[in-house]
Amino acid sequence: MYTGLLHTHSFLRYLLLLLLALVIVRAFLGMTNKSPFGKADNLLGLSLFSVTHTQLLIGLILYFVSPFVIFSGATMKDATLRYWTTEHSVMMSLAVVLITMARITSKKMADDSSKHKRMFVFNALALVIILIAIAMSKRGFFSMPGASMM
């Protein structure tokens, strides 16, 4: 179960990053071109929201079954254990909150320019946090879980 969830979580990372990049680009173009916030913008935002929360759910399950999440005093002294036990989960949770806030608050806005701006700013911040967290894992951006982690 652990290996399957880990590979699914790792694969969904690419889908999430692709959707996140598309949402950011569309929001930026919508902001600069003053275009309406259309169905495609809404659908991309909803897709990003859904994939993000699926990723969160799988990540939460992994958090409690992972051999790299250890609750002990020694965890903070070991960089790998500390990363998987605290740093990864905190940073990714923050990114999920930003993506969620972008979606929920932009839906309530009436002005299309404000919607695009909200989607751009919050999702761009989430992307920066996610990329930093991936870099901190020291596994490489394009790696899949393998022998180096297990």
PDB file of C-alpha atoms in Angstrom:
ATOM      1  CA  MET A   1       0.000   0.000   0.000  1.00  0.00           C
ATOM      2  CA  TYR A   2       2.754   2.442   0.959  1.00  0.00           C
ATOM      3  CA  THR A   3       4.654   2.074  -2.323  1.00  0.00           C
ATOM      4  CA  GLY A   4       1.528   2.514  -4.445  1.00  0.00           C
ATOM      5  CA  LEU A   5       0.459   5.606  -2.531  1.00  0.00           C
ATOM      6  CA  LEU A   6       3.965   7.029  -2.714  1.00  0.00           C
ATOM      7  CA  HIS A   7       4.134   6.576  -6.491  1.00  0.00           C
ATOM      8  CA  THR A   8       0.642   8.051  -6.922  1.00  0.00           C
ATOM      9  CA  HIS A   9       1.576  11.020  -4.746  1.00  0.00           C
ATOM     10  CA  SER A  10       4.765  11.523  -6.727  1.00  0.00           C
ATOM     11  CA  PHE A  11       2.965  11.273 -10.096  1.00  0.00           C
ATOM     12  CA  LEU A  12       0.202  13.686  -9.035  1.00  0.00           C
ATOM     13  CA  ARG A  13       2.925  16.233  -8.269  1.00  0.00           C
ATOM     14  CA  TYR A  14       3.476  16.667 -12.014  1.00  0.00           C
ATOM     15  CA  LEU A  15      -0.229  17.060 -12.760  1.00  0.00           C
ATOM     16  CA  LEU A  16      -0.570  19.567  -9.928  1.00  0.00           C
ATOM     17  CA  LEU A  17       2.439  21.574 -11.134  1.00  0.00           C
ATOM     18  CA  LEU A  18       1.123  21.572 -14.709  1.00  0.00           C
ATOM     19  CA  LEU A  19      -2.317  22.786 -13.618  1.00  0.00           C
ATOM     20  CA  LEU A  20      -0.748  25.335 -11.299  1.00  0.00           C
ATOM     21  CA  ALA A  21       1.405  26.712 -14.122  1.00  0.00           C
ATOM     22  CA  LEU A  22      -1.607  26.896 -16.461  1.00  0.00           C
ATOM     23  CA  VAL A  23      -3.712  28.714 -13.863  1.00  0.00           C
ATOM     24  CA  ILE A  24      -0.896  31.186 -13.166  1.00  0.00           C
ATOM     25  CA  VAL A  25      -0.288  31.897 -16.867  1.00  0.00           C
ATOM     26  CA  ARG A  26      -4.010  32.316 -17.609  1.00  0.00           C
ATOM     27  CA  ALA A  27      -4.439  34.567 -14.580  1.00  0.00           C
ATOM     28  CA  PHE A  28      -1.445  36.682 -15.596  1.00  0.00           C
ATOM     29  CA  LEU A  29      -2.727  37.008 -19.156  1.00  0.00           C
ATOM     30  CA  GLY A  30      -6.215  37.784 -17.875  1.00  0.00           C
ATOM     31  CA  MET A  31      -4.811  40.477 -15.606  1.00  0.00           C
ATOM     32  CA  THR A  32      -2.650  42.116 -18.232  1.00  0.00           C
ATOM     33  CA  ASN A  33      -5.157  41.841 -21.095  1.00  0.00           C
ATOM     34  CA  LYS A  34      -8.115  42.717 -18.861  1.00  0.00           C
ATOM     35  CA  SER A  35      -9.996  39.727 -20.243  1.00  0.00           C
ATOM     36  CA  PRO A  36     -13.090  38.256 -18.612  1.00  0.00           C
ATOM     37  CA  PHE A  37     -12.781  35.435 -16.111  1.00  0.00           C
ATOM     38  CA  GLY A  38     -14.370  32.767 -18.284  1.00  0.00           C
ATOM     39  CA  LYS A  39     -15.436  29.160 -18.103  1.00  0.00           C
ATOM     40  CA  ALA A  40     -11.931  27.901 -18.934  1.00  0.00           C
ATOM     41  CA  ASP A  41     -10.467  29.925 -16.048  1.00  0.00           C
ATOM     42  CA  ASN A  42     -13.083  28.549 -13.696  1.00  0.00           C
ATOM     43  CA  LEU A  43     -12.588  24.958 -14.898  1.00  0.00           C
ATOM     44  CA  LEU A  44      -8.798  25.175 -14.557  1.00  0.00           C
ATOM     45  CA  GLY A  45      -9.160  26.631 -11.067  1.00  0.00           C
ATOM     46  CA  LEU A  46     -11.575  23.864 -10.080  1.00  0.00           C
ATOM     47  CA  SER A  47      -9.290  21.187 -11.540  1.00  0.00           C
ATOM     48  CA  LEU A  48      -6.316  22.591  -9.642  1.00  0.00           C
ATOM     49  CA  PHE A  49      -8.393  22.718  -6.455  1.00  0.00           C
ATOM     50  CA  SER A  50      -9.491  19.076  -6.899  1.00  0.00           C
ATOM     51  CA  VAL A  51      -6.029  17.699  -7.699  1.00  0.00           C
ATOM     52  CA  THR A  52      -4.530  19.688  -4.819  1.00  0.00           C
ATOM     53  CA  HIS A  53      -6.970  18.225  -2.328  1.00  0.00           C
ATOM     54  CA  THR A  54      -6.503  14.712  -3.703  1.00  0.00           C
ATOM     55  CA  GLN A  55      -2.767  15.207  -3.297  1.00  0.00           C
ATOM     56  CA  LEU A  56      -3.344  16.442   0.261  1.00  0.00           C
ATOM     57  CA  LEU A  57      -5.436  13.384   1.145  1.00  0.00           C
ATOM     58  CA  ILE A  58      -2.815  10.959  -0.195  1.00  0.00           C
ATOM     59  CA  GLY A  59      -0.096  12.962   1.543  1.00  0.00           C
ATOM     60  CA  LEU A  60      -1.916  12.750   4.867  1.00  0.00           C
ATOM     61  CA  ILE A  61      -2.221   8.981   4.562  1.00  0.00           C
ATOM     62  CA  LEU A  62       1.467   8.734   3.664  1.00  0.00           C
ATOM     63  CA  TYR A  63       2.377  10.927   6.605  1.00  0.00           C
ATOM     64  CA  PHE A  64       1.041   8.346   9.039  1.00  0.00           C
ATOM     65  CA  VAL A  65       2.437   5.236   7.314  1.00  0.00           C
ATOM     66  CA  SER A  66       5.823   6.530   6.121  1.00  0.00           C
ATOM     67  CA  PRO A  67       8.980   5.110   7.640  1.00  0.00           C
ATOM     68  CA  PHE A  68      10.480   8.609   7.314  1.00  0.00           C
ATOM     69  CA  VAL A  69       7.985  10.243   9.659  1.00  0.00           C
ATOM     70  CA  ILE A  70       9.213   9.525  13.159  1.00  0.00           C
ATOM     71  CA  PHE A  71       8.043  11.290  16.278  1.00  0.00           C
ATOM     72  CA  SER A  72      11.064  11.346  18.568  1.00  0.00           C
ATOM     73  CA  GLY A  73      13.633  13.739  19.908  1.00  0.00           C
ATOM     74  CA  ALA A  74      16.201  12.455  17.437  1.00  0.00           C
ATOM     75  CA  THR A  75      14.058  13.445  14.453  1.00  0.00           C
ATOM     76  CA  MET A  76      15.077  17.091  14.601  1.00  0.00           C
ATOM     77  CA  LYS A  77      18.766  16.158  14.560  1.00  0.00           C
ATOM     78  CA  ASP A  78      18.469  14.141  11.344  1.00  0.00           C
ATOM     79  CA  ALA A  79      17.948  16.360   8.267  1.00  0.00           C
ATOM     80  CA  THR A  80      16.070  13.708   6.266  1.00  0.00           C
ATOM     81  CA  LEU A  81      13.713  12.740   9.078  1.00  0.00           C
ATOM     82  CA  ARG A  82      13.151  16.394   9.999  1.00  0.00           C
ATOM     83  CA  TYR A  83      12.298  17.258   6.386  1.00  0.00           C
ATOM     84  CA  TRP A  84       9.698  14.485   5.977  1.00  0.00           C
ATOM     85  CA  THR A  85       8.280  14.805   9.503  1.00  0.00           C
ATOM     86  CA  THR A  86       7.897  18.581   9.678  1.00  0.00           C
ATOM     87  CA  GLU A  87       9.218  20.748   6.864  1.00  0.00           C
ATOM     88  CA  HIS A  88       7.557  19.007   3.915  1.00  0.00           C
ATOM     89  CA  SER A  89       4.151  18.781   5.571  1.00  0.00           C
ATOM     90  CA  VAL A  90       4.171  22.386   6.807  1.00  0.00           C
ATOM     91  CA  MET A  91       5.255  23.857   3.473  1.00  0.00           C
ATOM     92  CA  MET A  92       2.842  21.768   1.417  1.00  0.00           C
ATOM     93  CA  SER A  93      -0.020  22.525   3.821  1.00  0.00           C
ATOM     94  CA  LEU A  94       0.681  26.221   3.368  1.00  0.00           C
ATOM     95  CA  ALA A  95       0.615  25.775  -0.426  1.00  0.00           C
ATOM     96  CA  VAL A  96      -2.719  23.920  -0.179  1.00  0.00           C
ATOM     97  CA  VAL A  97      -4.150  26.756   1.929  1.00  0.00           C
ATOM     98  CA  LEU A  98      -3.030  29.348  -0.650  1.00  0.00           C
ATOM     99  CA  ILE A  99      -4.482  27.384  -3.580  1.00  0.00           C
ATOM    100  CA  THR A 100      -7.728  26.875  -1.653  1.00  0.00           C
ATOM    101  CA  MET A 101      -7.949  30.557  -0.711  1.00  0.00           C
ATOM    102  CA  ALA A 102      -7.346  31.563  -4.324  1.00  0.00           C
ATOM    103  CA  ARG A 103     -10.226  29.399  -5.512  1.00  0.00           C
ATOM    104  CA  ILE A 104     -12.728  30.198  -2.763  1.00  0.00           C
ATOM    105  CA  THR A 105     -12.132  33.943  -2.498  1.00  0.00           C
ATOM    106  CA  SER A 106     -11.975  34.528  -6.261  1.00  0.00           C
ATOM    107  CA  LYS A 107     -15.374  32.852  -6.694  1.00  0.00           C
ATOM    108  CA  LYS A 108     -16.908  35.480  -4.428  1.00  0.00           C
ATOM    109  CA  MET A 109     -15.434  38.432  -6.339  1.00  0.00           C
ATOM    110  CA  ALA A 110     -17.511  40.266  -8.920  1.00  0.00           C
ATOM    111  CA  ASP A 111     -14.705  42.006 -10.789  1.00  0.00           C
ATOM    112  CA  ASP A 112     -12.907  39.816 -13.360  1.00  0.00           C
ATOM    113  CA  SER A 113      -9.642  41.725 -13.001  1.00  0.00           C
ATOM    114  CA  SER A 114      -9.671  41.097  -9.241  1.00  0.00           C
ATOM    115  CA  LYS A 115     -10.369  37.405  -9.806  1.00  0.00           C
ATOM    116  CA  HIS A 116      -7.405  37.090 -12.150  1.00  0.00           C
ATOM    117  CA  LYS A 117      -5.168  38.998  -9.742  1.00  0.00           C
ATOM    118  CA  ARG A 118      -6.211  36.854  -6.770  1.00  0.00           C
ATOM    119  CA  MET A 119      -5.654  33.642  -8.725  1.00  0.00           C
ATOM    120  CA  PHE A 120      -2.264  34.866  -9.924  1.00  0.00           C
ATOM    121  CA  VAL A 121      -0.866  36.089  -6.613  1.00  0.00           C
ATOM    122  CA  PHE A 122      -2.020  33.253  -4.356  1.00  0.00           C
ATOM    123  CA  ASN A 123      -1.190  30.484  -6.820  1.00  0.00           C
ATOM    124  CA  ALA A 124       2.207  31.997  -7.678  1.00  0.00           C
ATOM    125  CA  LEU A 125       3.060  32.051  -3.958  1.00  0.00           C
ATOM    126  CA  ALA A 126       1.927  28.433  -3.671  1.00  0.00           C
ATOM    127  CA  LEU A 127       4.120  27.486  -6.645  1.00  0.00           C
ATOM    128  CA  VAL A 128       7.178  29.116  -5.073  1.00  0.00           C
ATOM    129  CA  ILE A 129       6.594  27.246  -1.811  1.00  0.00           C
ATOM    130  CA  ILE A 130       6.094  23.926  -3.625  1.00  0.00           C
ATOM    131  CA  LEU A 131       9.262  24.367  -5.687  1.00  0.00           C
ATOM    132  CA  ILE A 132      11.274  25.229  -2.575  1.00  0.00           C
ATOM    133  CA  ALA A 133       9.889  22.143  -0.801  1.00  0.00           C
ATOM    134  CA  ILE A 134      10.754  19.910  -3.758  1.00  0.00           C
ATOM    135  CA  ALA A 135      14.269  21.354  -3.866  1.00  0.00           C
ATOM    136  CA  MET A 136      14.675  20.803  -0.122  1.00  0.00           C
ATOM    137  CA  SER A 137      13.852  17.098  -0.520  1.00  0.00           C
ATOM    138  CA  LYS A 138      17.228  16.630  -2.261  1.00  0.00           C
ATOM    139  CA  ARG A 139      15.619  13.970  -4.463  1.00  0.00           C
ATOM    140  CA  GLY A 140      15.620  16.089  -7.583  1.00  0.00           C
ATOM    141  CA  PHE A 141      12.679  17.596  -9.372  1.00  0.00           C
ATOM    142  CA  PHE A 142      12.146  14.782 -11.868  1.00  0.00           C
ATOM    143  CA  SER A 143      12.784  11.864  -9.542  1.00  0.00           C
ATOM    144  CA  MET A 144      10.348   9.191  -8.574  1.00  0.00           C
ATOM    145  CA  PRO A 145      10.601   7.505  -5.192  1.00  0.00           C
ATOM    146  CA  GLY A 146      13.307   4.899  -5.326  1.00  0.00           C
ATOM    147  CA  ALA A 147      16.118   3.201  -3.555  1.00  0.00           C
ATOM    148  CA  SER A 148      17.615   6.486  -2.331  1.00  0.00           C
ATOM    149  CA  MET A 149      14.544   7.182  -0.232  1.00  0.00           C
ATOM    150  CA  MET A 150      13.527   3.713   0.890  1.00  0.00           C
TER     151      MET A 150
END
